[in-house]
Tab-separated table of C-alpha atoms in Angstrom:
chain	number	residue	atom	x	y	z
A	68	MET	CA	0.097	0.584	-0.231
A	69	GLY	CA	1.597	3.252	-1.451
A	70	THR	CA	1.088	6.954	-0.725
A	71	GLU	CA	-2.520	7.905	-0.512
A	72	LEU	CA	-4.296	11.076	-0.704
A	73	LEU	CA	-6.816	11.760	2.346
A	74	ALA	CA	-10.330	12.616	0.706
A	75	PRO	CA	-11.516	15.624	1.972
A	76	LEU	CA	-14.078	14.752	4.570
A	77	ASP	CA	-11.341	11.692	5.962
A	78	LEU	CA	-8.839	15.868	5.675
A	79	ALA	CA	-12.054	17.867	7.424
A	80	PHE	CA	-12.023	14.973	10.868
A	81	TRP	CA	-8.231	15.184	10.892
A	82	HIS	CA	-8.364	19.028	11.641
A	83	LEU	CA	-11.577	18.867	13.860
A	84	GLU	CA	-8.984	17.177	16.989
A	85	SER	CA	-7.952	19.448	19.617
A	86	ASP	CA	-6.827	18.567	23.117
A	87	ALA	CA	-10.412	18.785	24.660
A	88	HIS	CA	-12.386	16.943	21.149
A	89	PRO	CA	-9.994	14.227	19.930
A	90	MET	CA	-11.823	12.917	16.949
A	91	HIS	CA	-11.904	8.594	17.292
A	92	LEU	CA	-13.994	6.409	17.054
A	93	GLY	CA	-13.934	3.190	19.326
A	94	ALA	CA	-15.890	-0.053	20.937
A	95	LEU	CA	-15.566	-1.965	23.816
A	96	ALA	CA	-14.986	-5.261	23.025
A	97	VAL	CA	-16.498	-8.062	26.337
A	98	PHE	CA	-15.022	-11.020	25.624
A	99	ALA	CA	-15.755	-14.449	28.350
A	100	PRO	CA	-12.921	-17.349	28.748
A	101	ALA	CA	-12.611	-19.751	26.568
A	102	PRO	CA	-14.732	-22.889	27.160
A	103	GLY	CA	-13.339	-26.336	27.186
A	104	PRO	CA	-9.857	-27.772	28.036
A	105	ALA	CA	-8.914	-23.460	27.058
A	106	HIS	CA	-10.486	-22.514	30.373
A	107	GLY	CA	-10.010	-18.814	31.275
A	108	ALA	CA	-7.165	-16.635	28.553
A	109	ASP	CA	-3.644	-15.891	29.970
A	110	ALA	CA	-4.324	-11.609	28.938
A	111	GLU	CA	-0.392	-12.108	27.472
A	112	ALA	CA	-0.832	-13.741	25.560
A	113	VAL	CA	-4.487	-12.208	24.116
A	114	LEU	CA	-2.016	-8.980	23.483
A	115	GLU	CA	0.889	-10.849	21.703
A	116	LEU	CA	-1.973	-12.526	19.394
A	117	LEU	CA	-3.844	-8.785	19.247
A	118	GLY	CA	-0.721	-7.714	18.183
A	119	THR	CA	0.472	-9.896	15.011
A	120	ARG	CA	-3.279	-9.312	14.329
A	121	ALA	CA	-2.961	-6.055	14.053
A	122	ALA	CA	0.026	-5.405	12.444
A	123	ALA	CA	-1.393	-7.851	9.064
A	124	ILE	CA	-3.824	-5.390	8.730
A	125	PRO	CA	-1.723	-3.035	5.958
A	126	ARG	CA	-4.254	0.402	7.540
A	127	LEU	CA	-3.185	0.308	10.564
A	128	ARG	CA	0.414	0.562	9.318
A	129	MET	CA	-0.257	3.668	7.601
A	130	ARG	CA	0.500	7.875	9.379
A	131	VAL	CA	-0.794	10.903	8.079
A	132	ARG	CA	2.284	13.285	6.659
A	133	ASP	CA	1.737	16.751	5.565
A	134	VAL	CA	2.083	17.708	1.506
A	135	LEU	CA	2.741	19.864	-1.162
A	136	LEU	CA	0.339	19.719	-3.191
A	137	PRO	CA	-2.595	20.694	-3.018
A	138	VAL	CA	-2.425	23.040	-1.036
A	139	GLY	CA	-2.990	21.588	2.530
A	140	GLY	CA	-3.719	18.500	2.564
A	141	ALA	CA	-2.033	15.509	4.133
A	142	ALA	CA	-2.239	11.612	2.585
A	143	TRP	CA	-1.426	8.110	3.758
A	144	PHE	CA	2.292	7.033	4.164
A	145	VAL	CA	3.231	3.682	5.023
A	146	ASP	CA	5.489	4.032	8.325
A	147	LYS	CA	8.447	3.128	8.011
A	148	ASP	CA	9.612	3.030	11.825
A	149	PHE	CA	6.076	1.267	12.502
A	150	ASP	CA	5.977	-0.738	15.569
A	151	VAL	CA	2.811	-2.229	16.910
A	152	HIS	CA	4.119	-2.805	20.037
A	153	ARG	CA	3.278	1.299	20.303
A	154	HIS	CA	-0.373	0.346	19.933
A	155	ILE	CA	-1.500	-2.054	22.109
A	156	GLU	CA	-1.829	-1.562	25.573
A	157	ARG	CA	-2.410	-3.980	28.633
A	158	VAL	CA	-4.559	-1.990	31.060
A	159	ARG	CA	-5.213	-3.772	34.939
A	160	LEU	CA	-8.144	-3.514	36.706
A	161	THR	CA	-7.618	-3.136	40.533
A	162	GLY	CA	-9.769	-4.393	43.528
A	163	ALA	CA	-12.662	-6.324	43.545
A	164	GLU	CA	-13.645	-5.267	39.796
A	165	SER	CA	-10.715	-7.644	39.163
A	166	ARG	CA	-12.578	-10.701	41.224
A	167	ASP	CA	-16.149	-10.001	39.754
A	168	GLY	CA	-16.288	-11.525	36.864
A	169	GLY	CA	-19.874	-9.288	36.581
A	170	GLY	CA	-20.884	-5.922	36.722
A	171	GLY	CA	-18.488	-5.312	38.925
A	172	PHE	CA	-15.839	-6.157	35.913
A	173	MET	CA	-17.817	-4.381	33.125
A	174	ALA	CA	-18.307	-1.691	35.753
A	175	GLY	CA	-14.520	-1.417	36.002
A	176	ALA	CA	-14.091	-2.015	32.169
A	177	THR	CA	-16.604	1.223	31.677
A	178	ARG	CA	-13.900	3.210	33.492
A	179	LEU	CA	-11.403	2.368	32.696
A	180	ALA	CA	-12.751	2.865	28.654
A	181	GLY	CA	-13.263	6.320	29.675
A	182	GLU	CA	-9.915	7.132	30.953
A	183	LEU	CA	-9.158	5.848	27.099
A	184	MET	CA	-10.917	7.432	25.788
A	185	GLU	CA	-9.871	10.824	26.755
A	186	ARG	CA	-6.601	10.353	25.257
A	187	PRO	CA	-5.743	12.126	22.267
A	188	LEU	CA	-3.879	9.681	19.733
A	189	GLU	CA	-0.570	9.945	19.239
A	190	ARG	CA	-0.553	12.038	15.473
A	191	GLY	CA	2.783	11.049	14.381
A	192	LEU	CA	1.898	7.299	14.541
A	193	PRO	CA	-0.253	4.993	12.976
A	194	PRO	CA	-3.837	6.760	14.531
A	195	TRP	CA	-4.703	4.234	16.143
A	196	GLN	CA	-5.117	2.328	19.930
A	197	MET	CA	-5.907	-1.002	21.520
A	198	TYR	CA	-5.918	-2.105	25.556
A	199	VAL	CA	-6.679	-4.746	27.261
A	200	ILE	CA	-8.681	-4.459	30.178
A	201	GLY	CA	-9.241	-7.172	32.666
A	202	GLY	CA	-7.984	-8.382	35.672
A	203	ALA	CA	-6.676	-11.071	37.094
A	204	ASP	CA	-5.571	-14.725	34.169
A	205	GLY	CA	-8.316	-16.511	33.483
A	206	GLY	CA	-11.574	-14.222	33.965
A	207	PRO	CA	-13.422	-12.413	31.846
A	208	PHE	CA	-11.685	-8.854	29.520
A	209	ALA	CA	-12.613	-6.403	27.221
A	210	VAL	CA	-10.766	-5.114	24.338
A	211	LEU	CA	-10.796	-1.118	24.241
A	212	VAL	CA	-9.732	-0.032	20.313
A	213	LYS	CA	-9.772	3.836	19.447
A	214	LEU	CA	-9.748	4.805	15.951
A	215	HIS	CA	-9.288	8.011	14.371
A	216	HIS	CA	-12.268	9.152	12.276
A	217	ALA	CA	-9.801	10.419	9.058
A	218	LEU	CA	-8.684	6.215	8.919
A	219	ALA	CA	-12.267	5.161	9.384
A	220	ASP	CA	-16.468	5.553	8.878
A	221	GLY	CA	-18.495	3.223	11.206
A	222	MET	CA	-18.151	0.341	8.460
A	223	ARG	CA	-14.804	1.173	7.490
A	224	ALA	CA	-13.887	0.724	11.629
A	225	VAL	CA	-16.034	-2.418	11.894
A	226	ALA	CA	-14.146	-4.408	8.592
A	227	ILE	CA	-11.020	-3.032	9.991
A	228	GLY	CA	-11.689	-4.308	13.686
A	229	ALA	CA	-12.788	-7.197	12.851
A	230	GLY	CA	-9.299	-8.355	11.307
A	231	ILE	CA	-8.462	-8.897	15.239
A	232	PHE	CA	-10.926	-11.767	15.691
A	233	ASP	CA	-10.430	-15.678	14.747
A	234	GLU	CA	-12.438	-16.349	11.879
A	235	ILE	CA	-12.149	-13.409	9.858
A	236	ALA	CA	-7.911	-13.869	10.837
A	237	VAL	CA	-8.021	-17.505	9.958
A	238	ALA	CA	-10.138	-17.058	6.687
A	239	GLY	CA	-7.820	-14.070	6.134
A	240	ARG	CA	-4.684	-17.281	5.421
A	241	PRO	CA	-3.505	-18.276	2.425
A	242	ARG	CA	-3.523	-22.600	2.405
A	243	ALA	CA	-0.906	-24.393	3.145
A	244	GLY	CA	-0.170	-25.536	-1.091
A	245	ALA	CA	-2.068	-22.610	-2.437
A	246	PRO	CA	0.174	-20.911	-5.258
A	247	ALA	CA	0.101	-17.564	-4.672
A	248	ARG	CA	-2.071	-15.108	-5.616
A	249	ARG	CA	-0.725	-13.658	-9.326
A	250	ALA	CA	-0.194	-9.729	-8.962
A	251	ARG	CA	-2.931	-8.016	-11.889
A	252	THR	CA	-1.171	-5.926	-14.104
A	253	VAL	CA	-2.723	-2.568	-15.074
A	254	PRO	CA	-2.244	-1.071	-17.743
A	255	PRO	CA	-0.230	2.716	-16.988
A	256	ARG	CA	-2.491	5.463	-16.924
A	257	SER	CA	-1.078	8.646	-18.265
A	258	TRP	CA	-1.706	11.707	-16.084
A	259	MET	CA	-2.918	13.689	-19.166
A	260	PRO	CA	-6.708	13.042	-19.187
A	261	GLY	CA	-8.286	12.479	-23.137
A	262	PRO	CA	-11.288	15.195	-25.114
A	263	ARG	CA	-14.700	13.552	-22.710
A	264	GLN	CA	-12.502	12.906	-19.754
A	265	VAL	CA	-12.084	15.908	-19.640
A	266	ALA	CA	-15.805	17.190	-20.259
A	267	GLY	CA	-16.681	14.352	-17.624
A	268	LEU	CA	-14.703	15.430	-15.067
A	269	ALA	CA	-15.807	19.555	-16.208
A	270	LEU	CA	-19.864	18.444	-15.839
A	271	GLY	CA	-18.962	16.441	-12.559
A	272	ARG	CA	-17.742	18.997	-11.318
A	273	ILE	CA	-20.210	21.472	-11.941
A	274	GLU	CA	-23.175	19.212	-10.772
A	275	ASP	CA	-21.257	18.544	-7.787
A	276	LEU	CA	-20.847	22.180	-7.343
A	277	GLY	CA	-24.509	22.499	-7.212
A	278	ARG	CA	-25.424	20.377	-4.273
A	279	ALA	CA	-22.479	21.647	-2.544
A	280	PHE	CA	-24.594	25.290	-3.106
A	281	GLY	CA	-27.838	23.655	-2.562
A	282	VAL	CA	-26.952	21.316	0.849
A	283	GLY	CA	-24.998	25.377	2.077
A	284	ALA	CA	-28.425	26.972	2.101
A	285	SER	CA	-29.461	24.198	3.131
A	286	MET	CA	-28.102	24.434	6.416
A	287	VAL	CA	-28.242	28.598	6.530
A	288	ARG	CA	-31.380	27.579	6.711
A	289	ALA	CA	-31.587	25.014	9.538
A	290	SER	CA	-28.689	26.860	11.620
A	291	ARG	CA	-29.866	27.898	15.644
A	292	LEU	CA	-28.226	31.807	16.304
A	293	ASP	CA	-30.289	31.269	19.528
A	294	PRO	CA	-30.526	27.148	20.182
A	295	ARG	CA	-32.913	26.017	22.782
A	296	GLY	CA	-32.693	22.299	22.937
A	297	ALA	CA	-32.142	21.289	26.147
A	298	PRO	CA	-29.408	22.774	28.520
A	299	ALA	CA	-27.966	18.866	29.296
A	300	LEU	CA	-26.690	18.349	25.980
A	301	THR	CA	-25.066	21.637	25.836
A	302	ALA	CA	-21.399	21.495	27.452
A	303	SER	CA	-17.931	23.435	27.188
A	304	SER	CA	-15.306	20.732	27.091
A	305	SER	CA	-14.095	19.925	29.677
A	306	GLY	CA	-11.419	16.718	27.851
A	307	THR	CA	-12.818	14.260	30.311
A	308	ARG	CA	-14.753	11.629	28.978
A	309	ARG	CA	-17.680	9.168	31.007
A	310	LEU	CA	-19.169	6.436	29.530
A	311	ALA	CA	-21.787	3.699	29.848
A	312	THR	CA	-23.771	1.251	28.463
A	313	ALA	CA	-27.089	0.070	27.993
A	314	ASP	CA	-28.465	-3.681	25.895
A	315	LEU	CA	-32.479	-3.713	24.736
A	316	ASP	CA	-33.709	-6.773	23.965
A	317	LEU	CA	-33.650	-7.083	20.100
A	318	GLU	CA	-36.068	-9.370	20.411
A	319	ALA	CA	-38.634	-6.943	22.224
A	320	VAL	CA	-37.518	-3.892	19.430
A	321	GLN	CA	-38.427	-6.473	16.267
A	322	ARG	CA	-42.117	-7.077	17.813
A	323	ILE	CA	-42.648	-3.252	18.521
A	324	ARG	CA	-41.418	-2.423	15.117
A	325	ARG	CA	-43.788	-5.252	13.582
A	326	ALA	CA	-46.630	-3.612	15.657
A	327	ALA	CA	-45.675	0.032	14.462
A	328	GLY	CA	-44.570	-0.150	10.577
A	329	GLY	CA	-40.911	1.649	9.933
A	330	THR	CA	-37.976	0.768	10.283
A	331	THR	CA	-35.823	-0.356	13.395
A	332	ASN	CA	-33.793	2.630	13.643
A	333	ASP	CA	-36.806	3.952	13.614
A	334	VAL	CA	-37.575	2.474	16.378
A	335	LEU	CA	-34.145	2.913	17.980
A	336	LEU	CA	-34.136	6.858	17.301
A	337	ALA	CA	-37.609	6.710	19.571
A	338	VAL	CA	-36.489	4.962	22.199
A	339	VAL	CA	-33.750	7.634	22.410
A	340	ALA	CA	-35.909	9.817	22.270
A	341	GLY	CA	-37.859	8.848	24.712
A	342	ALA	CA	-34.566	7.985	27.525
A	343	LEU	CA	-33.867	11.484	27.106
A	344	ARG	CA	-37.981	12.326	28.122
A	345	ARG	CA	-37.201	10.293	30.614
A	346	TRP	CA	-33.929	11.015	32.105
A	347	MET	CA	-34.335	14.829	31.776
A	348	ARG	CA	-37.572	14.786	34.157
A	349	GLU	CA	-35.871	12.262	36.944
A	350	ARG	CA	-33.322	15.728	36.743
A	351	GLY	CA	-35.833	17.333	37.870
A	352	GLU	CA	-34.875	19.755	34.406
A	353	PRO	CA	-37.617	21.031	32.501
A	354	LEU	CA	-37.918	19.880	29.231
A	355	PRO	CA	-37.068	22.417	26.456
A	356	GLU	CA	-39.099	24.605	24.385
A	357	GLU	CA	-37.775	22.769	21.527
A	358	ASP	CA	-37.217	19.578	20.341
A	359	PRO	CA	-33.531	18.670	20.744
A	360	ARG	CA	-31.930	17.940	16.974
A	361	ALA	CA	-30.567	14.328	16.253
A	362	LEU	CA	-26.866	14.193	13.629
A	363	VAL	CA	-28.580	10.685	12.435
A	364	PRO	CA	-25.150	9.203	10.044
A	365	VAL	CA	-25.664	7.612	6.594
A	366	SER	CA	-23.874	5.574	4.544
A	367	ARG	CA	-22.930	7.112	0.956
A	368	ARG	CA	-20.728	3.981	0.226
A	369	ARG	CA	-22.770	2.067	-2.500
A	370	PRO	CA	-22.687	-1.230	-2.147
A	371	GLY	CA	-19.997	-3.513	-3.031
A	372	GLN	CA	-17.715	0.010	-2.856
A	373	ALA	CA	-13.730	-0.888	-1.462
A	374	ALA	CA	-14.825	0.366	1.881
A	375	SER	CA	-11.868	3.696	2.196
A	376	GLY	CA	-11.659	6.303	3.257
A	377	ASN	CA	-15.792	8.564	4.479
A	378	LYS	CA	-18.404	8.345	2.937
A	379	LEU	CA	-20.939	9.708	4.978
A	380	SER	CA	-24.140	11.904	5.235
A	381	ALA	CA	-26.607	12.495	7.705
A	382	TYR	CA	-30.065	13.942	8.661
A	383	LEU	CA	-30.970	15.739	10.963
A	384	LEU	CA	-34.505	14.776	13.497
A	385	GLY	CA	-35.708	16.470	16.332
A	386	LEU	CA	-36.578	13.748	19.473
A	387	PRO	CA	-40.071	14.247	19.903
A	388	VAL	CA	-39.108	14.310	24.288
A	389	GLY	CA	-41.898	17.331	24.491
A	390	GLU	CA	-44.518	14.132	23.697
A	391	PRO	CA	-45.646	12.276	27.116
A	392	ASP	CA	-47.096	9.224	24.203
A	393	PRO	CA	-44.264	6.972	23.687
A	394	TRP	CA	-46.136	5.173	20.846
A	395	ARG	CA	-47.599	8.592	19.278
A	396	ARG	CA	-43.640	10.139	19.864
A	397	LEU	CA	-42.662	6.724	17.803
A	398	ALA	CA	-44.719	7.490	14.907
A	399	LEU	CA	-43.299	10.831	14.825
A	400	VAL	CA	-40.241	9.710	14.574
A	401	ARG	CA	-41.362	7.459	11.673
A	402	THR	CA	-42.538	10.087	9.629
A	403	ALA	CA	-39.624	12.595	9.869
A	404	MET	CA	-37.538	10.056	8.578
A	405	ASP	CA	-39.373	8.807	5.875
A	406	ARG	CA	-39.379	12.786	4.900
A	407	ASN	CA	-36.117	12.912	5.576
A	408	LYS	CA	-35.175	9.798	3.652
A	409	ALA	CA	-37.406	10.557	0.485
A	410	ALA	CA	-35.465	14.019	0.172
A	411	GLY	CA	-32.384	11.099	0.485
A	412	PRO	CA	-28.749	11.628	1.572
A	413	PHE	CA	-27.394	14.504	-0.619
A	414	ARG	CA	-30.099	17.071	0.250
A	415	GLY	CA	-30.885	18.596	3.441
A	416	ALA	CA	-28.852	20.684	6.241
A	417	GLY	CA	-27.699	17.329	7.338
A	418	ALA	CA	-25.675	16.823	4.779
A	419	VAL	CA	-22.842	18.683	6.247
A	420	ALA	CA	-20.499	15.535	4.786
A	421	VAL	CA	-21.321	16.327	1.087
A	422	LEU	CA	-20.439	19.963	1.171
A	423	ALA	CA	-17.337	19.058	2.937
A	424	ASP	CA	-15.911	16.503	-0.171
A	425	GLN	CA	-16.581	19.313	-2.156
A	426	LEU	CA	-14.535	22.162	-0.202
A	427	PRO	CA	-10.013	22.599	-1.022
A	428	SER	CA	-7.388	21.363	1.250
A	429	LEU	CA	-6.642	24.639	2.400
A	430	ALA	CA	-10.245	25.157	3.983
A	431	HIS	CA	-10.057	22.596	5.695
A	432	ARG	CA	-6.978	22.973	7.384
A	433	PHE	CA	-7.781	27.027	8.418
A	434	GLY	CA	-11.457	26.314	8.588
A	435	ALA	CA	-11.860	23.658	11.362
A	436	PRO	CA	-12.063	25.520	14.038
A	437	LEU	CA	-15.167	27.434	12.786
A	438	ALA	CA	-16.998	24.503	11.333
A	439	GLY	CA	-16.560	22.949	15.248
A	440	ASN	CA	-17.933	25.732	16.770
A	441	ALA	CA	-20.796	25.716	14.329
A	442	ALA	CA	-21.665	22.342	15.184
A	443	ARG	CA	-23.943	22.894	18.181
A	444	MET	CA	-25.887	25.436	15.349
A	445	LEU	CA	-26.956	22.841	13.873
A	446	PHE	CA	-27.446	19.502	15.822
A	447	ASP	CA	-27.602	19.039	19.906
A	448	VAL	CA	-27.005	14.894	19.540
A	449	LEU	CA	-25.290	12.552	17.336
A	450	VAL	CA	-27.024	9.333	17.074
A	451	THR	CA	-25.400	6.632	15.166
A	452	SER	CA	-26.045	3.102	14.168
A	453	VAL	CA	-22.813	0.461	13.315
A	454	PRO	CA	-23.265	-2.978	11.483
A	455	LEU	CA	-21.730	-5.127	12.979
A	456	PRO	CA	-21.278	-9.330	11.665
A	457	ARG	CA	-24.368	-11.421	12.666
A	458	SER	CA	-22.002	-14.172	13.230
A	459	ALA	CA	-20.134	-15.650	15.887
A	460	LEU	CA	-16.516	-13.951	17.192
A	461	SER	CA	-13.586	-15.068	19.203
A	462	LEU	CA	-10.530	-14.131	20.383
A	463	GLY	CA	-7.409	-16.667	20.845
A	464	GLY	CA	-10.927	-19.184	21.590
A	465	CYS	CA	-12.619	-16.363	23.673
A	466	PRO	CA	-15.954	-15.525	22.774
A	467	LEU	CA	-17.086	-12.232	22.233
A	468	ARG	CA	-19.868	-11.488	24.387
A	469	ALA	CA	-20.775	-7.671	23.534
A	470	VAL	CA	-18.833	-4.738	21.674
A	471	TYR	CA	-20.595	-1.138	22.403
A	472	PRO	CA	-19.409	1.274	20.022
A	473	MET	CA	-18.917	4.579	21.605
A	474	ALA	CA	-19.490	8.138	18.793
A	475	PRO	CA	-16.958	11.019	19.198
A	476	LEU	CA	-17.564	14.586	20.976
A	477	ALA	CA	-18.692	17.563	18.426
A	478	ARG	CA	-17.090	20.610	19.863
A	479	GLY	CA	-20.011	22.384	22.386
A	480	GLN	CA	-21.971	19.375	22.399
A	481	SER	CA	-21.841	16.894	26.138
A	482	LEU	CA	-23.327	13.487	25.494
A	483	ALA	CA	-22.784	11.123	21.601
A	484	ILE	CA	-25.014	7.723	21.409
A	485	ALA	CA	-24.081	4.861	19.339
A	486	LEU	CA	-26.120	1.562	18.725
A	487	SER	CA	-24.700	-1.907	17.164
A	488	THR	CA	-26.792	-5.254	17.285
A	489	TYR	CA	-24.600	-8.315	18.388
A	490	GLY	CA	-26.022	-11.826	20.037
A	491	GLY	CA	-29.755	-10.685	19.813
A	492	ARG	CA	-29.270	-7.080	22.232
A	493	VAL	CA	-28.882	-3.826	20.695
A	494	ARG	CA	-26.227	-3.374	22.474
A	495	VAL	CA	-25.856	1.013	22.768
A	496	GLY	CA	-22.407	2.704	24.083
A	497	LEU	CA	-23.109	6.394	25.673
A	498	VAL	CA	-20.135	8.909	25.413
A	499	ALA	CA	-20.992	11.882	27.740
A	500	ASP	CA	-18.882	15.220	29.109
A	501	GLY	CA	-17.227	13.452	32.402
A	502	LYS	CA	-18.257	16.476	34.094
A	503	ALA	CA	-20.962	17.685	31.931
A	504	LEU	CA	-22.741	14.557	32.336
A	505	PRO	CA	-21.670	12.431	35.945
A	506	ASP	CA	-24.966	10.873	36.099
A	507	LEU	CA	-25.166	9.349	31.992
A	508	ASP	CA	-25.392	5.676	33.769
A	509	ARG	CA	-29.131	7.178	34.544
A	510	LEU	CA	-29.415	7.876	31.241
A	511	ALA	CA	-27.988	4.458	29.644
A	512	ARG	CA	-31.196	2.755	32.424
A	513	CYS	CA	-33.546	4.952	30.682
A	514	ALA	CA	-33.367	3.927	27.312
A	515	ASP	CA	-34.319	-0.303	28.744
A	516	ASP	CA	-37.137	1.751	31.214
A	517	GLU	CA	-38.134	3.272	27.009
A	518	VAL	CA	-38.173	-0.546	25.465
A	519	ALA	CA	-40.519	-1.885	28.546
A	520	GLU	CA	-43.125	0.390	29.154
A	521	LEU	CA	-43.866	-0.010	24.194
A	522	LEU	CA	-43.402	-3.823	25.428
A	523	ALA	CA	-46.106	-3.353	27.440
A	524	LEU	CA	-48.868	-0.831	25.952
A	525	LEU	CA	-48.310	-2.762	23.319
A	526	THR	CA	-50.711	-5.719	25.159
A	527	THR	CA	-53.444	-3.431	25.228
A	528	ARG	CA	-53.288	-1.557	21.378
């Protein structure tokens, strides 16, 4: 893998980062001890296995360097001094947390993961880090994966992270005695495009500029000079991070979806709205005059398209926290998402990532701080769904029990929510500013309560 320019959106994520606002994605993967005679797991052996498999993933050996052209641009280069041991680390739980294989372990792993998520990735190295979190050998353990958003969007992060699991790593090995793959010969391309290419490029650029103008106009119309969302979702960053997790019953979510129509994601967005309402009321906080806005990312990657770089747009959704009826909230979310989908991912203020794709490199380098500060004018909370493989996975024979995705926080915001489905459960990862939301665990419990109430009301409908 040679030099590769950062795509405009990747470059935007690279320059949006600051010490108080690290721009990495995360995932906390929780493993049970291996079954049978190989019961248990040696943490050092897991660490070594993790390093071996991570080092075999070409993208994880690349780092970012500035380039002369385009002005303000940057590119991925193979790190000639790459040392995987700089990127993997064992972190031990202590005391009762290390001895308790149940809730105590999970509470300790989540607490530690929050502290580790505070740390920005070192920019002079390939921008990723993995930690093995555990106590005594032979017990459960967790792996925290951090990938810079310039390196991957959610789908790309899953593709990269999957390479550490037994099933994918073994499947990728060449069979013994199998002939080596021949490199495909590709005829060299001229640096000078032909007349048809010039015409095609010009037409494409005109279409891109027209799309960017439309998105920009939508953003201006949608921007709020005086945002009146929930005060709890607004915070000047303390640079601290707190994590919480929730586990929702996928079968219950599917029963609700079958009764209400729409999609599973509609149900989950309504659950988020209901959980926020419950949480605000429990805190004694007045419900906001204006429904808080969620930014809901959507992939622009075409089926079969290579998963390199970020290919994102997003929808804006008002979370109806002011509506007291859970089923009415779900209907409002479904109607709003249907309207978003009818407009498409290339239209509307939520398509800010499409606009970023049209800006020159220099604009990202100098405009990133301004763009970061403007996020609060468009949305209040990020709510993203991350697809995961459906098959059961393991690491060193230890079964994967749960994966909790984690999203970065935008400037001026105190909460980001990510969801994924694995093992018959919807795993919810909540990332918050540690000082702004010390009661994040309460919000996680509210999500479970909201599903329970929707399910209970279903039997009376």
